[in-house]
C-alpha cells in the first residue's frame, strides 16, 4: 500500500488521533472520510509522527506553521515552551519540512492552507508558496488550477436539525465563538466583540454568548488579579453541541475571522443552516457567488448594531419561515455539495493525480 503523510501543527491530533476522535460536532469527519477513500485506492493516509518520508508518495503540510514558521507573538510562546523542554531533557520535535528538503522531496510536497491571514499571517506569503509545486487554498484570487487549486472549508455531512421549537419560543440572537484577537488590519474579532457588548447591554433578554476563553485573562495583570477580568453578562459558557445550541435561536452572529477575502467561507454559516438558524454574515466579499443572498442577512448592509437590532426585531414569522425555506433549498442544491466532504476528497485525489 502506498503512503501519504499529513503534517499537522497540533500535537493533540498526532499519532493518527485525527482519524479516530469522535465528537458531537463531527469536526474531523472530512479527514476520516479522506482516509477511508484513499484506502480504497490503495493509499494509506497517516499523520507524520515518526513515519519515514523516503517511501511516501505525498507529504501534505497543513498551514505554514508546519514549516516551522511562526508570527512574533507565537515565537515568544515557542521559546518559553522550548525552555521547558530542555529543562526536562525531552527530545526536540521533529522537523518534517527540513527532512524533505534535505532528501530532495520537494516534488512530493503539498501545502494545504486552511486558516486565513488573521490567524496565520504567513499562510499567504508568496515566499513560502514558492517552496511547493501545489498549493490548495480557499483564496479565489490565487486559484489558477496549475499551482493553486481551490479547496473548500472542511464541512462534515450533517443532517439538518429541525426541532419543534416554534418561532415564538426561539430566543432572538446568539454568538458562538472563541475569544481571539489579531493585529491583522481587516480582522473581525473586534467587530464581533463590539456586537457582543452592544447586544448584552441594550437587549440582554434577547442575546446569549457561548464559546471558549470569554472568561480568560487577556494580560498579565488579569492573570495576577482575576477580579480584573472582563465579565460578559451574556456569557453562558462552552457548548459541547453547537448545532443543538444554535437551533434554539432565530439568528446567529456569523462573523468570519477577517473581512473582504474572496472565497474565505468557513463552517460557521453552514452550522447555522444545519441548525435551522438564520446567519448574520460578515466576511467574504463574494459570498453570494456560493450562497444565495436570500439565505442570510448581510451585516455589511447595516451602518450600526442598533440598525441591525431594529431590523431583527421587525422580522415576522412569515418572513423568517421564508428564510428557512431558502436555506433548506440551498442544503439540497449542487452549490452546497461543493462544501461537503465528498468534494473535499475529490479535490485532493484529483490534484494529486491519485489512481488505483
CSV table of C-alpha atoms in Angstrom, one decimal:
chain,number,residue,atom,x,y,z
A,1,UNK,CA,0.0,0.0,0.0
A,2,UNK,CA,1.3,3.4,-0.9
A,3,UNK,CA,1.7,6.1,1.7
A,4,UNK,CA,0.7,9.7,2.2
A,5,UNK,CA,1.8,11.7,5.3
A,6,UNK,CA,-0.2,14.5,6.8
A,7,UNK,CA,1.9,17.1,8.7
A,8,UNK,CA,-0.1,19.0,11.4
A,9,UNK,CA,0.8,21.7,13.9
A,10,UNK,CA,-1.4,20.2,16.6
A,11,UNK,CA,0.3,17.5,18.7
A,12,UNK,CA,-3.1,16.6,20.1
A,13,UNK,CA,-4.1,15.2,16.7
A,14,UNK,CA,-0.8,13.3,16.0
A,15,UNK,CA,-0.3,9.5,16.1
A,16,UNK,CA,-3.4,9.3,13.9
A,17,UNK,CA,-5.7,10.7,16.6
A,18,UNK,CA,-7.1,12.9,13.8
A,19,UNK,CA,-8.7,9.9,12.2
A,20,UNK,CA,-10.0,8.4,15.5
A,21,UNK,CA,-11.5,11.3,17.5
A,22,UNK,CA,-15.3,11.3,17.7
A,23,UNK,CA,-17.1,14.4,18.9
A,24,UNK,CA,-20.7,15.5,18.8
A,25,UNK,CA,-19.9,18.2,16.2
A,26,UNK,CA,-18.2,15.7,13.9
A,27,UNK,CA,-15.3,18.2,13.2
A,28,UNK,CA,-12.8,15.6,12.0
A,29,UNK,CA,-15.2,13.6,9.8
A,30,UNK,CA,-13.8,15.0,6.5
A,31,UNK,CA,-10.3,13.8,7.4
A,32,UNK,CA,-11.6,10.4,8.4
A,33,UNK,CA,-13.6,10.2,5.1
A,34,UNK,CA,-10.4,11.1,3.2
A,35,UNK,CA,-8.5,8.3,4.9
A,36,UNK,CA,-11.3,5.8,4.0
A,37,UNK,CA,-11.5,6.8,0.4
A,38,UNK,CA,-7.7,6.8,-0.1
A,39,UNK,CA,-7.6,3.3,1.4
A,40,UNK,CA,-10.0,2.2,-1.4
A,41,UNK,CA,-7.4,3.5,-3.8
A,42,UNK,CA,-4.6,1.5,-2.1
A,43,UNK,CA,-3.1,4.6,-0.2
A,44,UNK,CA,-2.5,4.8,3.5
A,45,UNK,CA,-3.0,8.3,4.9
A,46,UNK,CA,-1.1,8.8,8.2
A,47,UNK,CA,-0.1,11.7,10.4
A,48,UNK,CA,3.6,12.3,10.0
A,49,UNK,CA,4.8,11.5,13.6
A,50,UNK,CA,7.8,9.1,13.3
A,51,UNK,CA,7.0,7.7,9.9
A,52,UNK,CA,9.7,7.6,7.3
A,53,UNK,CA,9.3,10.1,4.5
A,54,UNK,CA,11.5,8.4,1.9
A,55,UNK,CA,8.9,6.0,0.7
A,56,UNK,CA,6.0,8.4,0.7
A,57,UNK,CA,4.1,9.4,-2.5
A,58,UNK,CA,3.0,12.7,-1.0
A,59,UNK,CA,3.5,14.8,2.1
A,60,UNK,CA,0.7,17.2,2.8
A,61,UNK,CA,1.6,20.2,5.1
A,62,UNK,CA,-1.5,21.8,6.7
A,63,UNK,CA,-0.8,25.6,7.1
A,64,UNK,CA,2.6,27.2,7.2
A,65,UNK,CA,3.2,26.7,10.9
A,66,UNK,CA,4.1,23.1,10.0
A,67,UNK,CA,7.1,24.6,8.2
A,68,UNK,CA,8.5,26.0,11.5
A,69,UNK,CA,7.2,29.5,10.6
A,70,UNK,CA,5.6,31.4,13.5
A,71,UNK,CA,4.5,35.0,13.9
A,72,UNK,CA,6.3,37.0,16.5
A,73,UNK,CA,3.8,36.6,19.3
A,74,UNK,CA,3.8,32.9,18.8
A,75,UNK,CA,7.6,32.8,18.7
A,76,UNK,CA,7.7,34.1,22.3
A,77,UNK,CA,5.4,31.2,23.4
A,78,UNK,CA,7.6,28.7,21.5
A,79,UNK,CA,10.8,29.9,23.1
A,80,UNK,CA,9.2,29.5,26.5
A,81,UNK,CA,8.0,26.1,25.6
A,82,UNK,CA,11.4,25.1,24.3
A,83,UNK,CA,13.0,26.2,27.6
A,84,UNK,CA,10.7,23.8,29.4
A,85,UNK,CA,11.6,21.0,27.0
A,86,UNK,CA,15.3,21.4,27.6
A,87,UNK,CA,14.9,21.5,31.3
A,88,UNK,CA,13.1,18.2,31.1
A,89,UNK,CA,15.6,16.8,28.6
A,90,UNK,CA,12.9,15.9,26.2
A,91,UNK,CA,13.9,15.1,22.6
A,92,UNK,CA,13.4,18.0,20.2
A,93,UNK,CA,10.3,18.0,18.0
A,94,UNK,CA,10.8,16.5,14.5
A,95,UNK,CA,11.1,19.0,11.6
A,96,UNK,CA,9.5,17.1,8.7
A,97,UNK,CA,9.8,20.0,6.3
A,98,UNK,CA,13.6,20.2,6.7
A,99,UNK,CA,13.8,16.5,6.3
A,100,UNK,CA,12.0,16.7,3.0
A,101,UNK,CA,14.3,19.5,1.8
A,102,UNK,CA,17.5,17.5,2.7
A,103,UNK,CA,16.2,14.5,0.8
A,104,UNK,CA,15.1,16.5,-2.2
A,105,UNK,CA,11.4,15.6,-1.9
A,106,UNK,CA,10.1,19.0,-3.0
A,107,UNK,CA,8.1,17.4,-5.8
A,108,UNK,CA,6.2,15.3,-3.3
A,109,UNK,CA,5.2,18.2,-1.0
A,110,UNK,CA,1.8,19.9,-1.0
A,111,UNK,CA,0.7,22.9,1.1
A,112,UNK,CA,-2.9,23.0,2.2
A,113,UNK,CA,-4.0,26.4,3.5
A,114,UNK,CA,-7.0,26.3,5.9
A,115,UNK,CA,-6.5,29.4,8.1
A,116,UNK,CA,-6.7,33.0,6.9
A,117,UNK,CA,-4.3,35.8,7.4
A,118,UNK,CA,-5.9,37.0,10.6
A,119,UNK,CA,-5.0,33.7,12.3
A,120,UNK,CA,-1.8,32.7,10.4
A,121,UNK,CA,-0.3,35.7,8.6
A,122,UNK,CA,2.4,33.8,6.8
A,123,UNK,CA,-0.1,31.5,5.2
A,124,UNK,CA,-0.3,34.0,2.4
A,125,UNK,CA,3.3,35.0,1.9
A,126,UNK,CA,4.3,34.1,-1.6
A,127,UNK,CA,7.8,33.4,-0.3
A,128,UNK,CA,6.5,30.2,1.3
A,129,UNK,CA,4.3,29.2,-1.5
A,130,UNK,CA,7.3,29.1,-3.8
A,131,UNK,CA,8.6,26.1,-1.9
A,132,UNK,CA,5.7,24.0,-3.2
A,133,UNK,CA,4.6,22.8,-6.6
A,134,UNK,CA,1.0,22.5,-5.4
A,135,UNK,CA,-0.9,24.8,-3.0
A,136,UNK,CA,-4.5,24.1,-2.0
A,137,UNK,CA,-6.3,27.3,-0.9
A,138,UNK,CA,-9.7,28.8,-0.3
A,139,UNK,CA,-8.4,32.1,-1.9
A,140,UNK,CA,-10.3,32.6,-5.2
A,141,UNK,CA,-7.8,35.4,-6.2
A,142,UNK,CA,-4.9,32.9,-6.3
A,143,UNK,CA,-6.6,29.9,-7.9
A,144,UNK,CA,-5.2,29.1,-11.4
A,145,UNK,CA,-5.6,25.3,-11.5
A,146,UNK,CA,-1.9,25.0,-12.2
A,147,UNK,CA,-0.1,25.7,-8.9
A,148,UNK,CA,-3.0,27.0,-6.9
A,149,UNK,CA,-6.1,24.8,-6.5
A,150,UNK,CA,-9.4,25.7,-4.9
A,151,UNK,CA,-10.2,23.9,-1.6
A,152,UNK,CA,-13.4,24.5,0.3
A,153,UNK,CA,-13.8,24.6,4.1
A,154,UNK,CA,-13.9,21.2,5.9
A,155,UNK,CA,-17.7,20.7,6.4
A,156,UNK,CA,-18.8,17.3,7.6
A,157,UNK,CA,-22.1,15.9,6.4
A,158,UNK,CA,-24.7,16.7,9.0
A,159,UNK,CA,-28.4,16.0,8.9
A,160,UNK,CA,-30.3,19.3,9.2
A,161,UNK,CA,-31.8,19.7,12.7
A,162,UNK,CA,-35.4,20.9,12.5
A,163,UNK,CA,-36.7,20.6,16.1
A,164,UNK,CA,-40.2,21.6,17.3
A,165,UNK,CA,-39.1,24.9,18.7
A,166,UNK,CA,-41.5,27.4,17.3
A,167,UNK,CA,-40.7,30.9,16.1
A,168,UNK,CA,-42.1,32.5,19.3
A,169,UNK,CA,-40.2,30.1,21.5
A,170,UNK,CA,-36.8,30.7,20.0
A,171,UNK,CA,-34.6,33.4,21.6
A,172,UNK,CA,-33.6,36.2,19.2
A,173,UNK,CA,-29.8,36.1,18.9
A,174,UNK,CA,-26.7,34.1,19.8
A,175,UNK,CA,-23.0,34.2,19.2
A,176,UNK,CA,-20.9,31.1,19.5
A,177,UNK,CA,-17.2,31.7,19.0
A,178,UNK,CA,-13.8,31.6,20.8
A,179,UNK,CA,-12.5,34.9,22.1
A,180,UNK,CA,-9.5,35.9,20.0
A,181,UNK,CA,-7.6,38.9,18.8
A,182,UNK,CA,-5.3,39.7,15.8
A,183,UNK,CA,-3.2,42.6,14.6
A,184,UNK,CA,-4.4,41.9,11.0
A,185,UNK,CA,-5.9,45.2,9.6
A,186,UNK,CA,-9.1,43.5,8.4
A,187,UNK,CA,-9.7,41.3,11.4
A,188,UNK,CA,-13.3,40.9,12.6
A,189,UNK,CA,-12.7,39.8,16.1
A,190,UNK,CA,-13.1,43.5,17.2
A,191,UNK,CA,-16.4,43.8,15.4
A,192,UNK,CA,-17.6,40.6,16.9
A,193,UNK,CA,-16.6,41.8,20.4
A,194,UNK,CA,-18.3,45.2,19.8
A,195,UNK,CA,-21.5,43.4,18.8
A,196,UNK,CA,-21.5,41.3,21.9
A,197,UNK,CA,-21.0,44.3,24.1
A,198,UNK,CA,-23.8,46.1,22.4
A,199,UNK,CA,-26.4,43.3,22.5
A,200,UNK,CA,-25.7,42.3,26.1
A,201,UNK,CA,-26.1,46.0,27.2
A,202,UNK,CA,-29.1,47.1,25.1
A,203,UNK,CA,-31.0,43.8,24.8
A,204,UNK,CA,-29.8,41.4,27.5
A,205,UNK,CA,-33.0,39.3,27.3
A,206,UNK,CA,-32.6,38.7,23.6
A,207,UNK,CA,-28.9,37.7,23.4
A,208,UNK,CA,-26.6,34.9,24.7
A,209,UNK,CA,-22.9,34.3,24.3
A,210,UNK,CA,-21.2,30.9,24.1
A,211,UNK,CA,-17.7,29.7,23.4
A,212,UNK,CA,-14.2,29.5,24.8
A,213,UNK,CA,-11.9,32.0,26.6
A,214,UNK,CA,-14.5,34.7,27.2
A,215,UNK,CA,-13.8,34.4,30.9
A,216,UNK,CA,-10.0,34.0,30.5
A,217,UNK,CA,-7.4,36.7,31.4
A,218,UNK,CA,-6.0,38.7,28.5
A,219,UNK,CA,-2.9,40.2,30.1
A,220,UNK,CA,-0.5,39.7,33.0
A,221,UNK,CA,-2.5,41.9,35.3
A,222,UNK,CA,-5.7,40.0,34.8
A,223,UNK,CA,-3.7,36.8,35.4
A,224,UNK,CA,-2.4,38.1,38.6
A,225,UNK,CA,-5.6,39.7,39.7
A,226,UNK,CA,-8.6,37.7,38.3
A,227,UNK,CA,-11.0,40.2,39.6
A,228,UNK,CA,-9.9,42.5,36.8
A,229,UNK,CA,-11.1,40.0,34.1
A,230,UNK,CA,-13.8,41.5,31.9
A,231,UNK,CA,-17.2,39.8,32.8
A,232,UNK,CA,-19.6,39.3,30.0
A,233,UNK,CA,-23.1,39.2,31.4
A,234,UNK,CA,-24.4,37.3,28.4
A,235,UNK,CA,-21.8,34.5,28.7
A,236,UNK,CA,-23.3,31.1,29.1
A,237,UNK,CA,-20.1,29.1,29.0
A,238,UNK,CA,-18.9,26.5,26.5
A,239,UNK,CA,-21.3,24.4,24.5
A,240,UNK,CA,-20.4,20.8,23.5
A,241,UNK,CA,-23.2,20.6,20.9
A,242,UNK,CA,-23.0,23.7,18.7
A,243,UNK,CA,-25.8,22.7,16.4
A,244,UNK,CA,-28.3,21.9,19.1
A,245,UNK,CA,-27.5,25.2,20.8
A,246,UNK,CA,-27.8,27.2,17.6
A,247,UNK,CA,-31.2,25.6,17.0
A,248,UNK,CA,-32.7,27.4,20.0
A,249,UNK,CA,-32.2,30.9,18.4
A,250,UNK,CA,-33.7,32.7,15.4
A,251,UNK,CA,-30.5,34.4,14.4
A,252,UNK,CA,-26.7,34.0,15.0
A,253,UNK,CA,-23.8,36.4,14.6
A,254,UNK,CA,-21.7,34.7,11.9
A,255,UNK,CA,-18.6,36.8,11.5
A,256,UNK,CA,-15.6,35.3,9.8
A,257,UNK,CA,-12.1,35.9,11.3
A,258,UNK,CA,-11.5,38.7,8.8
A,259,UNK,CA,-13.3,40.7,6.2
A,260,UNK,CA,-13.1,41.0,2.4
A,261,UNK,CA,-11.2,38.0,1.2
A,262,UNK,CA,-12.8,36.2,-1.9
A,263,UNK,CA,-13.6,32.6,-1.1
A,264,UNK,CA,-12.9,32.6,2.7
A,265,UNK,CA,-16.2,31.0,3.7
A,266,UNK,CA,-15.8,28.7,6.8
A,267,UNK,CA,-18.1,26.2,8.5
A,268,UNK,CA,-19.8,29.0,10.6
A,269,UNK,CA,-22.5,29.8,8.1
A,270,UNK,CA,-23.2,26.1,7.3
A,271,UNK,CA,-23.6,25.2,11.0
A,272,UNK,CA,-26.3,27.9,11.1
A,273,UNK,CA,-28.1,26.4,8.1
A,274,UNK,CA,-27.9,22.9,9.5
A,275,UNK,CA,-29.2,24.1,12.9
A,276,UNK,CA,-32.2,26.0,11.4
A,277,UNK,CA,-30.8,29.4,12.4
A,278,UNK,CA,-30.5,32.4,10.1
A,279,UNK,CA,-26.9,33.7,10.0
A,280,UNK,CA,-26.0,37.3,10.1
A,281,UNK,CA,-23.0,37.1,7.8
A,282,UNK,CA,-19.9,39.3,7.6
A,283,UNK,CA,-16.8,38.0,5.7
A,284,UNK,CA,-16.1,37.0,2.1
A,285,UNK,CA,-16.9,39.7,-0.5
A,286,UNK,CA,-18.1,37.1,-2.9
A,287,UNK,CA,-20.3,35.1,-0.5
A,288,UNK,CA,-23.3,35.5,-2.9
A,289,UNK,CA,-21.3,33.6,-5.6
A,290,UNK,CA,-21.6,30.5,-3.4
A,291,UNK,CA,-24.7,31.0,-1.3
A,292,UNK,CA,-27.9,32.7,-2.4
A,293,UNK,CA,-28.5,36.1,-0.8
A,294,UNK,CA,-31.9,35.1,0.5
A,295,UNK,CA,-30.3,32.5,2.8
A,296,UNK,CA,-28.6,35.0,5.2
A,297,UNK,CA,-28.6,38.6,6.5
A,298,UNK,CA,-25.7,40.6,5.1
A,299,UNK,CA,-24.2,42.5,8.1
A,300,UNK,CA,-22.4,44.9,5.7
A,301,UNK,CA,-25.8,46.5,4.8
A,302,UNK,CA,-26.2,47.9,8.3
A,303,UNK,CA,-24.5,51.0,9.5
A,304,UNK,CA,-24.6,50.0,13.2
A,305,UNK,CA,-25.6,47.3,15.6
A,306,UNK,CA,-28.6,49.5,16.5
A,307,UNK,CA,-29.8,49.4,13.0
A,308,UNK,CA,-29.3,45.7,12.8
A,309,UNK,CA,-31.2,45.1,16.1
A,310,UNK,CA,-34.2,47.1,14.9
A,311,UNK,CA,-34.2,45.1,11.7
A,312,UNK,CA,-34.1,41.8,13.5
A,313,UNK,CA,-37.0,42.7,15.9
A,314,UNK,CA,-39.2,43.6,12.9
A,315,UNK,CA,-38.9,40.3,11.1
A,316,UNK,CA,-42.2,38.5,11.2
A,317,UNK,CA,-42.7,34.7,11.5
A,318,UNK,CA,-43.7,34.6,7.8
A,319,UNK,CA,-40.5,36.4,6.7
A,320,UNK,CA,-38.5,34.1,9.0
A,321,UNK,CA,-40.1,31.0,7.5
A,322,UNK,CA,-39.2,32.3,4.1
A,323,UNK,CA,-35.5,32.4,5.2
A,324,UNK,CA,-35.8,28.8,6.4
A,325,UNK,CA,-37.4,27.7,3.1
A,326,UNK,CA,-34.5,29.3,1.2
A,327,UNK,CA,-31.9,27.7,3.5
A,328,UNK,CA,-33.5,24.2,3.0
A,329,UNK,CA,-33.5,24.7,-0.7
A,330,UNK,CA,-29.8,25.6,-0.6
A,331,UNK,CA,-29.0,22.5,1.5
A,332,UNK,CA,-30.5,20.4,-1.2
A,333,UNK,CA,-28.6,22.1,-4.0
A,334,UNK,CA,-25.5,21.4,-6.0
A,335,UNK,CA,-23.9,24.5,-4.6
A,336,UNK,CA,-23.9,23.1,-1.1
A,337,UNK,CA,-22.4,19.9,-2.3
A,338,UNK,CA,-19.2,21.8,-3.2
A,339,UNK,CA,-18.6,22.3,0.5
A,340,UNK,CA,-19.2,18.8,1.7
A,341,UNK,CA,-16.5,16.2,2.5
A,342,UNK,CA,-17.1,14.2,-0.8
A,343,UNK,CA,-15.9,17.2,-2.8
A,344,UNK,CA,-13.0,17.9,-0.4
A,345,UNK,CA,-11.8,14.3,-1.0
A,346,UNK,CA,-12.3,14.5,-4.8
A,347,UNK,CA,-10.2,17.7,-5.0
A,348,UNK,CA,-7.4,16.1,-3.1
A,349,UNK,CA,-7.5,13.0,-5.2
A,350,UNK,CA,-7.7,15.0,-8.5
A,351,UNK,CA,-4.9,17.5,-7.6
A,352,UNK,CA,-2.5,14.7,-6.5
A,353,UNK,CA,-3.5,12.6,-9.6
A,354,UNK,CA,-4.2,9.6,-7.4
A,355,UNK,CA,-5.4,6.5,-9.2
A,356,UNK,CA,-5.7,2.9,-8.1
